GROMACS .gro file of C-alpha atoms in nm:
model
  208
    1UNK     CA    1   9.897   8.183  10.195
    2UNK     CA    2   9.700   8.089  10.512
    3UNK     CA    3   9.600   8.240  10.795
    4UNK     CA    4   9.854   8.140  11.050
    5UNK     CA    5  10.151   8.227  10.779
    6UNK     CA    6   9.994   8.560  10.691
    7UNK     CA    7   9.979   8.653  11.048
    8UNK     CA    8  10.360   8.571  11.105
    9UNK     CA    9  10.459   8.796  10.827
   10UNK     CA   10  10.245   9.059  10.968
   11UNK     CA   11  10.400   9.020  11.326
   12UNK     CA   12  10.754   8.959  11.200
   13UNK     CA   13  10.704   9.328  11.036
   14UNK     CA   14  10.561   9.473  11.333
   15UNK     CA   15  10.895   9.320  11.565
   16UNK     CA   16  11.126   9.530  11.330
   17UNK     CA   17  11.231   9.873  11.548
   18UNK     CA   18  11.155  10.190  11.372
   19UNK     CA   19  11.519  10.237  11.380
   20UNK     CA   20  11.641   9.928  11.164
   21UNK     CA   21  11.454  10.116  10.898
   22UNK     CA   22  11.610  10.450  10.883
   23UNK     CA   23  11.740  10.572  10.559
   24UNK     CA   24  12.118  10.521  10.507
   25UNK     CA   25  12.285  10.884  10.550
   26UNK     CA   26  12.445  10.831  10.203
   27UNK     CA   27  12.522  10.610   9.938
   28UNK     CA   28  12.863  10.583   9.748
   29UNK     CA   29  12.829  10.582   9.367
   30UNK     CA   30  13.020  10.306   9.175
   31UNK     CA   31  13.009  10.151   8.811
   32UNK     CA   32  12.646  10.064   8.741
   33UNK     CA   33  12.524  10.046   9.133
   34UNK     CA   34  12.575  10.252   9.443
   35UNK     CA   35  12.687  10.114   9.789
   36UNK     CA   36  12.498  10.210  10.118
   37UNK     CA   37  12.670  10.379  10.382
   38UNK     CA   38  12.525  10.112  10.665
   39UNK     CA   39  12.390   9.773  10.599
   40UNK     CA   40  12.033   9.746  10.612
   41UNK     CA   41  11.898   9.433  10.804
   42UNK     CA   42  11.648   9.218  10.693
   43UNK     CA   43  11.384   8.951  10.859
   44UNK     CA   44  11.468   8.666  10.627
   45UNK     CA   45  11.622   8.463  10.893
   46UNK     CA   46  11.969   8.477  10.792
   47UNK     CA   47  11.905   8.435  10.408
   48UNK     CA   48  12.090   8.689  10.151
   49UNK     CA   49  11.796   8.941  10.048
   50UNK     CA   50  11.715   9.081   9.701
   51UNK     CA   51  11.462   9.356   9.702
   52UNK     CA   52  11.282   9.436   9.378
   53UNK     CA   53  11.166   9.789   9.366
   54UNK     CA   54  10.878   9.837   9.117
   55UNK     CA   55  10.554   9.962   9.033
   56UNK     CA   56  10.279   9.827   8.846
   57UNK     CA   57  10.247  10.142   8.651
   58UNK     CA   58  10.576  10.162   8.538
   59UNK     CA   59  10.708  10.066   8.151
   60UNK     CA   60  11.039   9.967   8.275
   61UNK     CA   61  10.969   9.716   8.535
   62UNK     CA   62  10.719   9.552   8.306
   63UNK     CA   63  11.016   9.537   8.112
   64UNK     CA   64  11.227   9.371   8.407
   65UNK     CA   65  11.019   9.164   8.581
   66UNK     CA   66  11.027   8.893   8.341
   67UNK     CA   67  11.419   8.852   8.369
   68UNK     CA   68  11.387   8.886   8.721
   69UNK     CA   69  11.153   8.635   8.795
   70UNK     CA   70  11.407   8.412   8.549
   71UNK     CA   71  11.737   8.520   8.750
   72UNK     CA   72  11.511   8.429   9.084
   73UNK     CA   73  11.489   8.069   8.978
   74UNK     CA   74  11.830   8.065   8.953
   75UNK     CA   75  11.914   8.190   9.250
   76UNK     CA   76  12.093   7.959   9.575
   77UNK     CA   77  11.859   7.841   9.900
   78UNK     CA   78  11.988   8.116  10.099
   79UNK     CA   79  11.935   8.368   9.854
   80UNK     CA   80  11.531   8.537   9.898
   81UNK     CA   81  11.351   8.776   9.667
   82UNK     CA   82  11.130   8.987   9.789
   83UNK     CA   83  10.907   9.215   9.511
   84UNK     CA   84  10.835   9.578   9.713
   85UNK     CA   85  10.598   9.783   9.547
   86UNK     CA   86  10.669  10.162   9.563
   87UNK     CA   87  10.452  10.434   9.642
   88UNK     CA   88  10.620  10.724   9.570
   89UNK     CA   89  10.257  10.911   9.620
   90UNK     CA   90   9.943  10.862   9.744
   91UNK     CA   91   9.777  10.790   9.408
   92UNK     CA   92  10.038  10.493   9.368
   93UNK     CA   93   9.873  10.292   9.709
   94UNK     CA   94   9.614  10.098   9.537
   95UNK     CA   95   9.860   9.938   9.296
   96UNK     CA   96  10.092   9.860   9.608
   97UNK     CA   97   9.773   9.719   9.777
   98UNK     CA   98   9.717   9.521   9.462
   99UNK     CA   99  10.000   9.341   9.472
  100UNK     CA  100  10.012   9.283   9.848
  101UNK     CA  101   9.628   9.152   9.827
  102UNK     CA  102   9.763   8.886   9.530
  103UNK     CA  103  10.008   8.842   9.782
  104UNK     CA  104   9.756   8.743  10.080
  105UNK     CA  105   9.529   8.522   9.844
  106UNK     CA  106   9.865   8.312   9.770
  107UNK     CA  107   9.758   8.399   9.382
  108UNK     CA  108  10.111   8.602   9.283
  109UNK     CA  109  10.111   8.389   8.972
  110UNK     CA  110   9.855   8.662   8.851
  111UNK     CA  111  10.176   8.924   8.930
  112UNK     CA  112  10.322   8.942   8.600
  113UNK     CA  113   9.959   8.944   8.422
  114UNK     CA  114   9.920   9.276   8.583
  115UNK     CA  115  10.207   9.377   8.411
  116UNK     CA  116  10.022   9.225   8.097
  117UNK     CA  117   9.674   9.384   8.178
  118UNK     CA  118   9.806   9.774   8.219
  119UNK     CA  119  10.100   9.770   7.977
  120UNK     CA  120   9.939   9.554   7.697
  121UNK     CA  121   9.607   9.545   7.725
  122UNK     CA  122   9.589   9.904   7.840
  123UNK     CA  123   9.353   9.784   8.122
  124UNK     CA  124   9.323  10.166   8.381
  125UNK     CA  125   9.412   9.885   8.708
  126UNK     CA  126   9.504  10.201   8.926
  127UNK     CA  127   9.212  10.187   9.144
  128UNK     CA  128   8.997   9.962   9.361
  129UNK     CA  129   8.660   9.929   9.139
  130UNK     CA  130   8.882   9.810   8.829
  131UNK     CA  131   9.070   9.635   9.029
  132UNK     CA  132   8.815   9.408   9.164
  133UNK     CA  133   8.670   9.370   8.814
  134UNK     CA  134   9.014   9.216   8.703
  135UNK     CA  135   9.005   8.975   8.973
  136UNK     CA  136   8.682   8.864   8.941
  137UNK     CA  137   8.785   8.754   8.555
  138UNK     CA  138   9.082   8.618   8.659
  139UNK     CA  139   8.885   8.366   8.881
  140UNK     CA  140   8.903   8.577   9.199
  141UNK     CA  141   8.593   8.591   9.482
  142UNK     CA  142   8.485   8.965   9.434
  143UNK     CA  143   8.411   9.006   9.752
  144UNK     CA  144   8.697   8.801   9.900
  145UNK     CA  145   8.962   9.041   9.699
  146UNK     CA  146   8.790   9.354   9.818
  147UNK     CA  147   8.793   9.274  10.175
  148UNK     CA  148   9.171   9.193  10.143
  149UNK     CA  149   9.281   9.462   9.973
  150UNK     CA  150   9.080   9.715  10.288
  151UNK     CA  151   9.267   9.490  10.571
  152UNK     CA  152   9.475   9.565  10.817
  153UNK     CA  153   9.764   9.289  10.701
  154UNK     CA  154   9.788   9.441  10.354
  155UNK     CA  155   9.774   9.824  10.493
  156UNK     CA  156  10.069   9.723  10.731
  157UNK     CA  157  10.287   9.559  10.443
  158UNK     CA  158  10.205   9.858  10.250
  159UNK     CA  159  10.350  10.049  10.519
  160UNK     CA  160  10.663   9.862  10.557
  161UNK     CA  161  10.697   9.867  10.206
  162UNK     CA  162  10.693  10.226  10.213
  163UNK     CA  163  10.957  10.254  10.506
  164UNK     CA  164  11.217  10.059  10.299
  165UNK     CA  165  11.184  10.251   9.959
  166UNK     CA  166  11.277  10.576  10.221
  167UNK     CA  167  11.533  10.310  10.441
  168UNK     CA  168  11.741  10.221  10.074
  169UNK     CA  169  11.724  10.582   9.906
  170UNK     CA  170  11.505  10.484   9.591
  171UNK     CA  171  11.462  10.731   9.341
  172UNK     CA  172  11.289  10.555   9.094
  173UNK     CA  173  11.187  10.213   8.994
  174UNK     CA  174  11.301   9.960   8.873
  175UNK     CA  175  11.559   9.872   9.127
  176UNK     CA  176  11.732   9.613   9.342
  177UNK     CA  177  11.892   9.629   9.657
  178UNK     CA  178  12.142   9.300   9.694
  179UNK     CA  179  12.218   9.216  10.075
  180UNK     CA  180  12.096   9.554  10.258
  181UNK     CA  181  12.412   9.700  10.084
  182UNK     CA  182  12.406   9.755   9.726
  183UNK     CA  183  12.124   9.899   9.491
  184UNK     CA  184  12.141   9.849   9.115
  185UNK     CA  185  11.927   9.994   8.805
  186UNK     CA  186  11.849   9.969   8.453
  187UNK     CA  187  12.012  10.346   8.508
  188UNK     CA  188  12.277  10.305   8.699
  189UNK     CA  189  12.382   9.945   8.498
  190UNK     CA  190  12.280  10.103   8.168
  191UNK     CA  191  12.029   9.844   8.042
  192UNK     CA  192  11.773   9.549   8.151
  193UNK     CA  193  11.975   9.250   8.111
  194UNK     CA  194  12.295   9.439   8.246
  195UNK     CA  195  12.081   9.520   8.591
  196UNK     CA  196  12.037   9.131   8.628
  197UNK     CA  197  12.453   9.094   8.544
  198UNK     CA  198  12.516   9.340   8.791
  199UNK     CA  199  12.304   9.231   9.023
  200UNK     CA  200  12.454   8.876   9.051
  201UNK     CA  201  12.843   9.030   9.049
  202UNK     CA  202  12.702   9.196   9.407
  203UNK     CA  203  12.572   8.895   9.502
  204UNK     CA  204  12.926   8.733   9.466
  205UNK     CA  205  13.087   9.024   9.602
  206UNK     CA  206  12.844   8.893   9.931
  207UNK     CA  207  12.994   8.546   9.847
  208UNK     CA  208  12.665   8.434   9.691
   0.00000   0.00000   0.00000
C-alpha cells in the first residue's frame, strides 16, 4: 500500500459521522442469520460490503478464513470484503494492530500464516515483541513493522474497527455482515461451509 493510498483510507474513515456508526437498536433473528433493524452504510463507494469479523486468536476463524478467502475470489466487481479484526478487550489490540500493520505494509498475503503461526505452530503472536520477531522471519524490516504497528493510521483503523463490531451487534467471532443488513455465523448457520452458503443466499437476497 503506499503512502498516498494509506492516507485516503485513513481520511475516508475520519469523513464517516460518529452517527453512521451507531449500533442498530435491534436485530431480528431468522434461520441461520439475523437482520439489522437499520442499514448500516459503508465507504466502499457504492460497492455491496462483506465484513469479516475475526480474531487472530480465535480456533474458529482459523477455521473460516480459508473458505472465505475462497468464496472472496468468487465474488462479483461490486461486491468488497473487508477482514475487521475484533477487540472485544484491551488484551485483543495488538492482534487487531497486527493485522492492520500487514495491512499498511501491503504484505496481507502473510494474513492467513498468522492463522498458521498461533493455531499450528503454537507461536504466543499476542503481543508486540513476538510480533516483531515473526515479521522479521517472514522477511519483514524490524524496525519498519514496529513503527507501523505504533502509528497513528493503524491506531485509527483500529478504532474504526472497533466502532463497527459495537455499530453491527457482534457477539462473537467469526462473523459476516452482508450489505450493512444481515450478519451470519458458524452459530447462527450451524457450520463453516453453511456460513459461506448463507452468506451468498443474503447476498442474492441484495440482488448480488
Amino acid at each position: 500500500m503506499t503512502l498516498k493510498s494509506l492516507l485516503t483510507s485513513i481520511f475516508s474513515i475520519a469523513a464517516l459521522s460518529a452517527a453512521t456508526l451507531l449500533p442498530a437498536t435491534s436485530a431480528q433473528a431468522q434461520d441461520g442469520y439475523t437482520t439489522l433493524s437499520q442499514v448500516l452504510p459503508s465507504d466502499t463507494s457504492g460497492k455491496t460490503e462483506v465484513l469479516e469479523f475475526f480474531s487472530y486468536g480465535c480456533s474458529h476463524c482459523a477455521v473460516l478464513e480459508p473458505k472465505v478467502a475462497a468464496w472472496a475470489k468468487t465474488l462479483p466487481d461490486d461486491v468488497v470484503l473487508h477482514p475487521v479484526p475484533v477487540g472485544f478487550n484491551a488484551g485483543m489490540t495488538d492482534m487487531q494492530k497486527l493485522y492492520y500493520t500487514l495491512v499498511a505494509l501491503d504484505r496481507t498475503d502473510l494474513h492467513p500464516e498468522v492463522f498458521k503461526a498461533i493455531h499450528q505452530e503454537k507461536k504466543p503472536l499476542f503481543d508486540l515483541k513476538n510480533m516483531s520477531a515473526w515479521a522479521e522471519k517472514q522477511g519483514l524490516d524490524k524496525t519498519r513493522f514496529e513503527q507501523t504497528f505504533n502509528s497513528f493510521g493503524v491506531a485509527t483503523r483500529v478504532n474504526k474497527a472497533n466502532q463497527l463490531t459495537q455499530a453491527y451487534m457482534i457477539q462473537g467471532t467469526p462473523s459476516l455482515a452482508i450489505g450493512g443488513q444481515y450478519v451470519t455465523s458458524p452459530s447462527m448457520a450451524k457450520g463453516y461451509d453453511q456460513t459461506i452458503t448463507q452468506a451468498q443466499a443474503l447476498l442474492k437476497k441484495l440482488g448480488k
